[in-house]
Short mmCIF file of C-alpha atoms in Angstrom, two decimals:
data_model
loop_
_atom_site.label_atom_id
_atom_site.label_comp_id
_atom_site.label_asym_id
_atom_site.label_seq_id
_atom_site.Cartn_x
_atom_site.Cartn_y
_atom_site.Cartn_z
CA MET A 1 79.82 149.56 234.43
CA ALA A 2 82.86 148.32 232.48
CA SER A 3 85.72 146.72 234.33
CA SER A 4 89.10 148.39 234.51
CA SER A 5 90.65 145.76 232.33
CA SER A 6 88.25 146.58 229.51
CA VAL A 7 89.22 150.25 229.63
CA LEU A 8 92.90 150.35 230.57
CA SER A 9 95.80 148.98 228.56
CA GLU A 10 99.37 148.14 229.57
CA ASP A 11 100.60 151.34 227.88
CA GLN A 12 98.41 153.44 230.19
CA LEU A 13 99.83 151.75 233.31
CA GLN A 14 103.44 151.69 232.16
CA CYS A 15 106.36 153.44 233.83
CA SER A 16 108.21 155.55 231.24
CA ILE A 17 111.55 154.75 232.91
CA CYS A 18 111.53 150.95 233.14
CA LEU A 19 108.85 150.59 230.45
CA ASP A 20 107.04 148.05 232.62
CA VAL A 21 103.74 148.10 234.51
CA PHE A 22 103.95 150.29 237.62
CA THR A 23 105.40 148.88 240.81
CA ASP A 24 104.46 151.07 243.81
CA PRO A 25 103.36 153.96 241.53
CA VAL A 26 104.15 157.49 242.75
CA SER A 27 103.21 160.89 241.31
CA THR A 28 105.41 163.95 240.88
CA PRO A 29 104.04 167.44 241.71
CA CYS A 30 103.77 168.08 237.97
CA GLY A 31 101.37 165.12 237.64
CA HIS A 32 103.46 162.39 235.98
CA ASN A 33 103.62 158.83 237.33
CA PHE A 34 106.57 156.46 237.79
CA CYS A 35 107.63 153.39 239.80
CA MET A 36 108.95 154.52 243.19
CA ILE A 37 112.24 152.62 242.72
CA CYS A 38 112.71 153.93 239.15
CA LEU A 39 112.15 157.55 240.13
CA ASN A 40 114.43 157.34 243.18
CA GLU A 41 117.19 155.75 241.09
CA PHE A 42 116.74 158.42 238.42
CA TRP A 43 117.11 161.20 241.00
CA ASP A 44 120.02 159.42 242.68
CA SER A 45 121.93 159.37 239.37
CA SER A 46 121.26 163.03 238.57
CA SER A 47 122.91 166.18 239.92
CA HIS A 48 119.58 167.95 240.27
CA CYS A 49 115.99 166.91 240.83
CA GLN A 50 113.67 167.13 237.82
CA CYS A 51 110.73 165.26 236.29
CA PRO A 52 112.02 162.67 233.76
CA MET A 53 109.04 163.36 231.54
CA CYS A 54 108.52 167.15 231.33
CA LYS A 55 111.92 168.24 232.78
CA THR A 56 110.31 170.37 235.51
CA ASP A 57 113.01 171.23 238.08
CA TYR A 58 112.42 171.00 241.86
CA LEU A 59 114.50 172.95 244.37
CA GLU A 60 113.88 170.26 246.97
CA ARG A 61 113.40 166.56 246.42
CA PRO A 62 109.65 165.86 246.71
CA GLU A 63 108.47 163.38 249.30
CA LEU A 64 107.08 160.40 247.43
CA ARG A 65 104.05 158.39 248.50
CA VAL A 66 102.38 155.50 246.72
CA ASN A 67 99.38 156.64 244.67
CA MET A 68 96.73 154.26 246.00
CA PHE A 69 94.29 154.92 243.17
CA ILE A 70 96.80 154.02 240.46
CA SER A 71 98.09 151.14 242.59
CA GLY A 72 94.55 149.72 242.68
CA LEU A 73 94.23 150.02 238.92
CA VAL A 74 97.56 148.25 238.48
CA ALA A 75 96.45 145.42 240.77
CA ALA A 76 93.20 144.98 238.81
CA PHE A 77 95.10 145.05 235.54
CA LYS A 78 97.63 142.44 236.73
CA LYS A 79 94.81 140.23 237.89
CA SER A 80 93.15 140.41 234.46
CA VAL A 81 96.48 139.61 232.81
CA GLN A 82 96.88 136.48 234.93
CA VAL A 83 93.62 135.03 233.59
CA LYS A 84 94.48 135.53 229.93
CA SER A 85 94.27 132.60 227.58
CA SER A 86 97.10 130.11 227.27
CA SER A 87 97.83 131.47 223.79
CA ALA A 88 98.78 134.79 225.33
CA ALA A 89 101.04 132.98 227.82
CA ASP A 90 102.67 131.14 224.93
CA GLN A 91 103.36 134.48 223.28
CA VAL A 92 105.02 135.76 226.46
CA ARG A 93 107.17 132.63 226.75
CA SER A 94 108.12 132.98 223.14
CA LYS A 95 109.07 136.61 223.70
CA THR A 96 111.31 135.75 226.68
CA LYS A 97 112.88 132.87 224.72
CA ASN A 98 112.27 130.43 227.66
CA VAL A 99 114.96 131.94 229.92
CA LEU A 100 115.31 129.70 232.99
CA CYS A 101 115.73 130.71 236.62
CA ASP A 102 119.38 130.58 237.77
CA SER A 103 118.40 129.94 241.42
CA CYS A 104 116.31 126.80 240.93
CA THR A 105 118.30 123.74 242.00
CA GLU A 106 116.03 120.93 240.86
CA GLU A 107 113.57 121.49 238.00
CA LYS A 108 114.36 124.92 236.65
CA LEU A 109 111.33 127.18 236.17
CA GLU A 110 111.00 129.93 233.63
CA ALA A 111 112.47 133.25 234.75
CA LEU A 112 110.13 136.18 235.35
CA LYS A 113 112.80 138.90 235.63
CA SER A 114 116.54 139.35 235.25
CA CYS A 115 118.46 141.44 237.78
CA LEU A 116 121.21 143.63 236.37
CA HIS A 117 122.86 144.06 239.78
CA CYS A 118 122.90 140.35 240.64
CA GLY A 119 123.62 139.28 237.07
CA VAL A 120 121.10 136.38 237.26
CA SER A 121 117.50 135.62 236.30
CA PHE A 122 114.75 134.68 238.79
CA CYS A 123 111.48 132.82 238.65
CA ASN A 124 108.50 134.22 240.52
CA THR A 125 109.42 132.38 243.75
CA HIS A 126 113.07 133.42 243.86
CA LEU A 127 112.14 136.97 242.87
CA MET A 128 110.23 137.51 246.14
CA LEU A 129 113.37 138.72 247.99
CA HIS A 130 113.77 141.49 245.42
CA LYS A 131 110.19 142.56 246.10
CA THR A 132 110.37 142.48 249.89
CA THR A 133 113.99 143.25 250.91
CA PRO A 134 114.57 147.05 250.93
CA LYS A 135 118.16 146.73 249.75
CA LEU A 136 117.27 144.37 246.90
CA MET A 137 114.26 146.47 245.93
CA LYS A 138 116.69 149.04 244.61
CA HIS A 139 118.12 146.60 242.10
CA LYS A 140 117.40 147.14 238.42
CA LEU A 141 115.03 144.45 237.08
CA MET A 142 114.17 143.81 233.44
CA ASP A 143 112.44 141.24 231.30
CA PRO A 144 114.43 137.99 231.34
CA VAL A 145 117.18 137.72 228.70
CA GLU A 146 119.67 134.98 227.91
CA ASN A 147 122.67 137.23 227.22
CA LEU A 148 122.51 139.09 230.53
CA GLU A 149 126.26 139.79 230.42
CA ASP A 150 125.60 142.18 227.52
CA TYR A 151 123.70 144.44 229.94
CA ILE A 152 126.50 144.51 232.54
CA CYS A 153 129.75 146.51 232.37
CA GLN A 154 132.55 143.98 231.89
CA LYS A 155 135.05 146.32 233.52
CA HIS A 156 133.18 147.27 236.70
CA ASP A 157 130.60 144.48 236.89
CA ARG A 158 127.82 147.09 237.19
CA PRO A 159 124.57 147.57 235.19
CA LEU A 160 124.94 149.54 231.97
CA GLU A 161 122.41 152.21 232.98
CA LEU A 162 123.98 155.22 231.26
CA PHE A 163 124.82 156.22 227.70
CA CYS A 164 127.91 158.23 226.67
CA ARG A 165 126.92 160.53 223.82
CA ASP A 166 130.54 161.42 223.06
CA ASP A 167 131.58 157.80 222.46
CA GLN A 168 128.10 156.52 221.55
CA THR A 169 128.38 153.60 223.94
CA HIS A 170 126.70 152.20 227.06
CA VAL A 171 128.47 152.82 230.37
CA CYS A 172 127.91 152.15 234.07
CA GLN A 173 127.96 154.62 236.95
CA PHE A 174 131.63 153.81 237.73
CA CYS A 175 132.62 154.54 234.09
CA THR A 176 131.43 158.14 234.52
CA GLU A 177 133.89 158.53 237.40
CA GLY A 178 136.80 157.33 235.26
CA GLU A 179 137.52 157.66 231.55
CA HIS A 180 134.04 159.05 230.78
CA ARG A 181 134.16 161.61 233.61
CA THR A 182 134.16 164.67 231.32
CA HIS A 183 131.87 163.15 228.71
CA ASN A 184 128.22 163.95 228.09
CA THR A 185 126.39 161.02 229.69
CA VAL A 186 122.66 160.55 230.19
CA SER A 187 120.47 157.75 231.39
CA ILE A 188 119.69 155.07 228.85
CA TRP A 189 116.03 155.96 229.21
CA MET A 190 116.66 159.58 228.28
CA GLU A 191 118.75 158.54 225.26
CA VAL A 192 116.02 156.14 224.14
CA VAL A 193 113.41 158.92 224.43
CA SER A 194 115.66 161.22 222.36
CA LYS A 195 116.32 158.57 219.73
CA LYS A 196 112.62 157.66 219.58
CA SER A 197 111.87 161.32 218.88
CA GLU A 198 114.37 161.28 216.02
CA LEU A 199 112.90 157.98 214.89
CA TRP A 200 109.44 159.54 214.80
CA PHE A 201 110.62 162.31 212.47
CA MET A 202 112.37 159.75 210.28
CA GLN A 203 109.19 157.71 210.16
CA VAL A 204 107.14 160.77 209.20
CA GLU A 205 109.61 161.55 206.39
CA VAL A 206 109.52 157.97 205.12
CA GLN A 207 105.71 157.97 205.23
CA GLN A 208 105.66 161.22 203.25
CA MET A 209 107.98 159.68 200.68
CA ILE A 210 105.68 156.66 200.47
CA GLN A 211 102.65 158.90 199.94
CA GLU A 212 104.47 160.91 197.26
CA ARG A 213 105.31 157.75 195.38
CA LEU A 214 101.78 156.40 195.76
CA ARG A 215 100.47 159.65 194.29
CA LYS A 216 103.01 159.37 191.48
CA ILE A 217 101.81 155.82 190.77
CA GLU A 218 98.21 157.04 190.69
CA GLY A 219 99.22 159.86 188.36
CA ILE A 220 100.97 157.44 186.01
CA LYS A 221 97.98 155.07 186.07
CA HIS A 222 95.64 157.99 185.41
CA SER A 223 97.81 159.22 182.55
CA VAL A 224 97.96 155.75 180.97
CA ALA A 225 94.21 155.30 181.40
CA LEU A 226 93.61 158.73 179.89
CA LYS A 227 95.85 157.99 176.92
CA ASN A 228 94.06 154.67 176.42
CA LYS A 229 90.76 156.51 176.52
CA ILE A 230 92.02 159.04 173.98
CA THR A 231 93.36 156.28 171.73
CA GLU A 232 89.94 154.63 171.74
CA LYS A 233 88.31 157.88 170.65
CA VAL A 234 90.77 158.70 167.87
CA ASP A 235 89.69 157.11 164.60
CA ILE A 236 92.88 155.48 163.32
CA VAL A 237 91.19 154.70 160.02
CA GLU A 238 90.38 158.37 159.62
CA ILE A 239 94.05 159.32 160.00
CA PHE A 240 95.17 156.85 157.35
CA SER A 241 92.28 157.94 155.14
CA ALA A 242 93.55 161.50 155.48
CA LEU A 243 97.01 160.31 154.44
CA MET A 244 95.55 158.61 151.37
CA ARG A 245 93.65 161.78 150.50
CA CYS A 246 96.89 163.76 150.78
CA ILE A 247 98.64 161.36 148.45
CA GLU A 248 95.77 161.49 145.94
CA ARG A 249 95.67 165.29 146.10
CA SER A 250 99.44 165.42 145.65
CA GLN A 251 99.15 163.15 142.62
CA ALA A 252 96.47 165.37 141.12
CA GLU A 253 98.08 168.69 142.00
CA LEU A 254 101.72 167.80 141.35
CA PRO A 255 101.66 168.40 137.52
CA LYS A 256 100.07 171.81 138.01
CA VAL A 257 102.49 172.72 140.80
CA MET A 258 105.46 171.60 138.72
CA GLU A 259 104.16 173.56 135.72
CA GLU A 260 103.75 176.68 137.86
CA LYS A 261 107.22 176.25 139.30
CA GLN A 262 108.66 175.72 135.81
CA GLU A 263 106.94 178.89 134.53
CA ALA A 264 108.21 180.82 137.55
CA ALA A 265 111.72 179.45 136.97
CA GLU A 266 111.61 180.39 133.26
CA MET A 267 110.42 183.90 134.10
CA GLN A 268 113.12 184.25 136.72
CA ALA A 269 115.70 182.94 134.25
CA GLU A 270 114.62 185.49 131.61
CA GLU A 271 115.01 188.32 134.13
CA PHE A 272 118.45 187.07 135.16
CA ILE A 273 119.59 186.67 131.51
CA LYS A 274 118.40 190.17 130.69
CA GLU A 275 120.27 191.56 133.69
CA LEU A 276 123.40 189.59 132.76
CA GLU A 277 123.27 190.83 129.15
CA GLN A 278 123.02 194.43 130.42
CA GLU A 279 126.07 193.87 132.62
CA ILE A 280 127.94 192.32 129.67
CA THR A 281 127.18 195.40 127.52
CA GLU A 282 128.42 197.69 130.28
CA LEU A 283 131.57 195.60 130.79
CA LYS A 284 132.31 195.61 127.05
CA ARG A 285 132.03 199.38 127.00
CA ARG A 286 134.41 199.64 129.94
CA ASN A 287 136.83 197.25 128.20
CA THR A 288 136.85 199.46 125.10
CA GLU A 289 137.61 202.53 127.20
CA LEU A 290 140.47 200.75 128.93
CA GLU A 291 141.89 199.57 125.62
CA GLN A 292 141.78 203.07 124.16
CA LEU A 293 143.33 204.61 127.24
CA SER A 294 146.19 202.09 127.21
CA HIS A 295 147.27 203.35 123.76
CA THR A 296 146.90 207.10 124.29
CA GLU A 297 149.93 209.35 124.05
CA ASP A 298 148.20 212.21 125.82
CA HIS A 299 149.67 211.80 129.27
CA LEU A 300 147.64 214.63 130.81
CA HIS A 301 144.39 213.12 129.53
CA PHE A 302 145.48 209.67 130.79
CA LEU A 303 145.99 210.90 134.32
CA GLN A 304 142.68 212.78 134.28
CA ILE A 305 140.64 209.81 133.04
CA TYR A 306 142.42 207.03 134.97
CA PRO A 307 140.83 207.63 138.42
CA SER A 308 137.29 207.26 137.03
CA LEU A 309 138.18 204.06 135.23
CA ARG A 310 139.59 202.50 138.40
CA ILE A 311 136.07 202.40 139.88
CA PRO A 312 134.61 199.03 138.85
CA PRO A 313 131.27 199.08 137.07
CA HIS A 314 128.16 198.26 139.15
CA THR A 315 127.61 194.52 138.80
CA LYS A 316 126.02 191.73 140.84
CA ASN A 317 127.85 188.82 142.47
CA TRP A 318 126.58 185.79 140.57
CA THR A 319 128.61 183.22 142.51
CA ASP A 320 125.66 181.79 144.46
CA PHE A 321 123.16 182.32 141.67
CA SER A 322 120.52 179.58 141.28
CA ILE A 323 117.02 179.17 139.95
CA ASN A 324 114.35 178.41 142.61
CA SER A 325 113.14 175.35 140.68
CA HIS A 326 116.04 173.28 141.99
CA LEU A 327 113.77 171.05 144.15
CA SER A 328 113.58 167.49 142.92
CA VAL A 329 110.22 165.86 142.24
CA ILE A 330 110.67 163.60 145.29
CA THR A 331 111.42 166.57 147.56
CA LEU A 332 108.46 168.49 146.16
CA ILE A 333 106.11 165.56 146.72
CA ARG A 334 107.37 165.10 150.27
CA LYS A 335 106.83 168.78 151.12
CA MET A 336 103.34 168.77 149.61
CA ILE A 337 102.29 165.62 151.50
CA GLN A 338 103.77 166.87 154.79
CA GLU A 339 101.89 170.16 154.56
CA MET A 340 98.63 168.52 153.51
CA LEU A 341 98.91 165.84 156.21
CA ARG A 342 99.66 168.45 158.89
CA MET A 343 96.48 170.29 157.92
CA GLU A 344 94.44 167.07 157.91
CA VAL A 345 95.81 165.99 161.32
CA ASP A 346 94.98 169.45 162.74
CA LYS A 347 91.41 168.97 161.53
CA ILE A 348 91.16 165.52 163.12
CA GLU A 349 92.77 166.79 166.34
CA LEU A 350 90.39 169.74 166.59
CA LYS A 351 87.44 167.44 165.95
CA GLY A 352 88.60 165.21 168.82
CA LEU A 353 89.04 168.18 171.18
CA GLN A 354 85.56 169.53 170.51
CA GLN A 355 84.09 166.58 172.42
CA TYR A 356 85.33 168.32 175.59
CA ALA A 357 83.24 171.43 174.91
CA VAL A 358 81.88 173.19 178.01
CA ASP A 359 79.28 175.93 178.44
CA VAL A 360 81.16 179.09 179.40
CA THR A 361 79.41 182.21 180.71
CA LEU A 362 80.98 185.57 181.55
CA ASP A 363 81.17 186.52 185.23
CA PRO A 364 79.95 190.14 185.74
CA ASP A 365 81.59 190.29 189.20
CA THR A 366 85.02 190.10 187.53
CA ALA A 367 84.39 192.50 184.62
CA CYS A 368 86.34 195.75 184.37
CA PRO A 369 83.90 198.69 184.84
CA VAL A 370 84.43 199.83 181.23
CA LEU A 371 83.18 196.50 179.81
CA ILE A 372 79.59 195.86 178.70
CA LEU A 373 78.28 192.29 179.01
CA SER A 374 75.23 190.90 177.23
CA ASP A 375 72.28 189.71 179.30
CA ASP A 376 73.01 186.06 178.48
CA GLY A 377 76.68 186.46 179.50
CA LYS A 378 77.95 185.34 176.09
CA GLN A 379 79.19 188.66 174.62
CA VAL A 380 81.49 191.42 175.84
CA THR A 381 82.37 194.80 174.33
CA CYS A 382 84.31 197.79 175.59
CA GLY A 383 82.34 200.97 176.30
CA ASP A 384 83.48 204.58 176.31
CA THR A 385 82.83 205.30 180.00
CA GLU A 386 83.23 203.41 183.27
CA GLN A 387 80.14 202.06 184.98
CA ASP A 388 79.53 202.61 188.68
CA LEU A 389 80.23 199.09 189.96
CA PRO A 390 81.38 197.83 193.39
CA ASP A 391 85.15 197.40 193.59
CA ASN A 392 85.05 193.82 194.87
CA PRO A 393 88.32 191.79 195.08
CA GLU A 394 87.39 189.66 192.05
CA ARG A 395 86.99 192.62 189.67
CA PHE A 396 89.64 193.90 187.23
CA ASP A 397 89.91 197.64 187.89
CA ILE A 398 92.21 198.77 185.04
CA CYS A 399 92.86 195.75 182.84
CA VAL A 400 90.04 195.51 180.24
CA SER A 401 89.24 191.88 181.04
CA VAL A 402 86.54 189.56 182.36
CA LEU A 403 86.65 185.90 183.48
CA GLY A 404 84.28 183.04 182.92
CA LYS A 405 82.02 182.03 185.82
CA GLU A 406 83.08 178.41 185.68
CA GLY A 407 86.47 177.33 187.05
CA PHE A 408 88.15 174.01 186.29
CA SER A 409 90.56 172.11 188.56
CA SER A 410 90.87 168.83 186.64
CA GLY A 411 90.20 167.09 183.36
CA ARG A 412 89.85 168.70 179.93
CA PHE A 413 87.70 171.51 178.61
CA TYR A 414 87.22 173.36 175.32
CA TYR A 415 85.34 176.47 174.18
CA GLU A 416 85.20 178.74 171.12
CA VAL A 417 85.15 182.54 170.83
CA GLN A 418 84.28 184.65 167.79
CA VAL A 419 86.82 187.44 167.16
CA ARG A 420 85.53 188.60 163.75
CA GLY A 421 85.88 192.32 162.99
CA LYS A 422 88.27 193.12 165.84
CA THR A 423 91.64 194.89 165.66
CA LYS A 424 92.77 193.74 169.10
CA TRP A 425 91.81 191.07 171.64
CA ASP A 426 93.23 188.73 174.31
CA LEU A 427 92.06 185.16 174.96
CA GLY A 428 93.25 182.40 177.27
CA VAL A 429 92.97 181.09 180.82
CA THR A 430 94.18 182.29 184.22
CA ARG A 431 94.59 180.77 187.64
CA GLU A 432 92.20 181.78 190.39
CA SER A 433 94.70 183.71 192.51
CA ILE A 434 95.87 186.16 189.80
CA ASN A 435 96.35 189.84 190.54
CA ARG A 436 93.37 191.78 189.19
CA LYS A 437 94.24 195.28 190.33
CA GLY A 438 96.41 197.89 188.60
CA GLU A 439 98.70 197.24 185.67
CA ILE A 440 99.07 193.53 184.95
CA THR A 441 101.87 191.58 183.30
CA ALA A 442 100.42 188.61 181.45
CA SER A 443 102.76 185.61 181.52
CA PRO A 444 102.68 182.00 182.74
CA GLU A 445 104.73 183.01 185.81
CA ASP A 446 101.97 185.47 186.73
CA GLY A 447 99.19 182.94 186.13
CA TYR A 448 98.19 183.96 182.59
CA TRP A 449 98.29 181.71 179.50
CA SER A 450 97.01 183.74 176.56
CA VAL A 451 97.40 184.82 172.93
CA ARG A 452 96.52 188.26 171.60
CA LEU A 453 96.00 190.41 168.52
CA ARG A 454 97.30 193.98 168.19
CA ASN A 455 97.15 196.48 165.30
CA GLU A 456 94.79 194.20 163.36
CA THR A 457 97.53 191.88 162.02
CA GLU A 458 100.08 191.35 164.83
CA TYR A 459 99.50 188.06 166.69
CA GLU A 460 101.51 187.10 169.75
CA ALA A 461 101.63 184.32 172.37
CA LEU A 462 102.28 185.77 175.82
CA ASP A 463 104.75 183.06 176.79
CA SER A 464 108.12 183.55 178.50
CA PRO A 465 109.61 184.97 176.36
CA ARG A 466 106.78 186.21 174.14
CA VAL A 467 106.40 184.53 170.74
CA SER A 468 105.42 186.36 167.56
CA LEU A 469 102.92 184.27 165.55
CA SER A 470 102.82 184.13 161.76
CA LEU A 471 99.32 183.09 160.67
CA LYS A 472 98.31 182.45 157.04
CA GLN A 473 94.95 184.09 157.62
CA ALA A 474 93.22 186.10 160.32
CA PRO A 475 91.16 183.79 162.58
CA GLN A 476 87.47 184.59 162.75
CA LYS A 477 86.80 182.14 165.57
CA VAL A 478 89.36 180.85 168.11
CA GLY A 479 89.11 177.54 169.97
CA VAL A 480 90.74 177.20 173.41
CA PHE A 481 91.58 173.74 174.79
CA VAL A 482 92.97 172.90 178.25
CA ASP A 483 94.26 169.56 179.58
CA TYR A 484 94.72 170.20 183.32
CA GLU A 485 96.67 167.06 184.18
CA GLU A 486 98.94 167.27 181.12
CA GLY A 487 99.68 170.98 181.71
CA LEU A 488 98.58 171.83 178.15
CA ILE A 489 96.79 174.92 176.79
CA SER A 490 96.24 175.09 173.00
CA PHE A 491 94.66 177.63 170.65
CA TYR A 492 93.12 176.86 167.25
CA ASP A 493 91.71 178.69 164.23
CA THR A 494 88.43 176.78 164.10
CA ASP A 495 87.47 177.88 160.56
CA ALA A 496 90.81 176.96 159.05
CA LYS A 497 90.99 174.01 161.45
CA SER A 498 94.63 174.83 162.14
CA HIS A 499 96.76 175.05 165.24
CA ILE A 500 97.80 178.54 166.45
CA TYR A 501 99.94 177.97 169.57
CA SER A 502 100.34 175.69 172.62
CA PHE A 503 101.67 176.21 176.14
CA THR A 504 103.15 172.85 177.16
CA GLY A 505 104.71 171.39 180.29
CA GLN A 506 102.80 173.69 182.63
CA THR A 507 101.93 172.80 186.25
CA PHE A 508 98.51 173.74 187.62
CA THR A 509 97.70 173.66 191.34
CA GLU A 510 94.49 175.68 191.51
CA LYS A 511 91.35 176.42 189.50
CA LEU A 512 91.70 177.79 185.96
CA TYR A 513 89.21 180.33 184.56
CA PRO A 514 88.64 181.37 180.91
CA LEU A 515 89.94 184.90 180.21
CA PHE A 516 88.41 187.39 177.76
CA SER A 517 89.67 190.86 176.83
CA PRO A 518 87.96 192.67 173.91
CA GLY A 519 90.51 195.52 174.02
CA LEU A 520 89.73 199.25 174.07
CA ASN A 521 87.06 200.60 171.71
CA ASP A 522 89.55 202.86 169.85
CA GLY A 523 86.86 205.27 168.69
CA GLY A 524 84.73 202.51 167.23
CA GLU A 525 87.49 200.78 165.24
CA ASN A 526 87.47 197.88 167.73
CA SER A 527 83.80 197.95 168.69
CA ALA A 528 82.99 194.39 167.59
CA PRO A 529 82.22 192.09 170.56
CA LEU A 530 83.93 188.91 171.66
CA ILE A 531 81.25 186.22 171.43
CA ILE A 532 81.30 182.83 173.17
CA CYS A 533 79.93 180.48 170.52
CA PRO A 534 78.27 177.09 170.82
CA VAL A 535 80.57 174.29 169.62
CA ASN A 536 79.21 172.44 166.60
#
């Protein structure tokens, strides 16, 4: 069986009032333990009788008796402390700063306690009177300190046992009967307990701030590592090779482009000259009429004709007229290279993203009842009638949509979907907790990041606000890329190898799932399926 010293610690045998190991431990009816002297002094200084620990009030002051069981544990603990190594004793002496006994007359021994009532420190021998004399046993003892006067009221020469919350200062019992009589005063112990509680909350807040900053550091390190990883995978030589190809293509195509622009400018000039000549003819005719009218003697005819001649002939304002071939060769070359390089970079970017391809399969438990899924879970079309399916929480009931089985809560992923032959569709990703019942508003605030096609030619990004997209050609296959940590969702025309749209600066806190909506059948006009394709 283990000894008491191997099980108990000083904290377990410590009085919460004097913060020292129990002396004559007593128990309150509510079950808390204190030194007999400490508890009596606490009750003596209070207007009513309550437990210092749990604040339980007692109508009558309980009769206190020494708890023999705890007293035995304290004795065993003190005995074990006495046989500690000399290093532990050195630590104690260091802690008490070698305070000497004030009562020793010859060789002064180290003090064991300081008495606040007597204002002096005592060694173990001279402390015996305070342990055996009833009157002295009521004195307030503490660990020996050199500046004992700091713990005694300089005005009343009494221990500073109370704390004035109004003035935020230590006071003695006599102070509360004078200038602090109407102030809110509590025992120093109670104030320490209150402040320690506040300190605990402050410590928790500081620890939370530390953890937040540690997570931020990890995020920054992860981001830097990720960017380094990406940089390693991007072929820098390929980018500069693409630039050289753009320059070579510009050199080869520039004469033809300039010739086409010159022909267009000449044709435009011919049309403008013809229009100007027609206006000149009309203006000359009007000038002749005005000249003739100015010399007429027929006053009646003059007044009849004059109103019609006041209306100016229909002519164009040629003030800002210019031919569209005004671009210089340098400007033309720059525009050609910029456009070519943008297309080449899109190709390289898409090629780099395809390395994050994942195998996506449609989840039948989420499919709207009107949708028809292929057996392999790679195709979805819209039927004409609803199927009899269980209305589980994951299923869309009105919105013609279905999610992928696989959810992603970190990293990067990419997949491609064939949209050939369709007049409407929606593609993107959603968070796990989206609303799937009733009418749904698709926006980032509602957990949807998607693009869509309507009326065969109208493309739109469902951002906030929505963005109309102008595409050079209708995509036949759309690539969807997600970078969870970067908050990025991008869409690409994989055949043209061009960028369609990106949601940037998003914040994700839960799983993201691929979203597919083939749109209503529309009497067969939109019957083509959405097909999840393998990434080549």
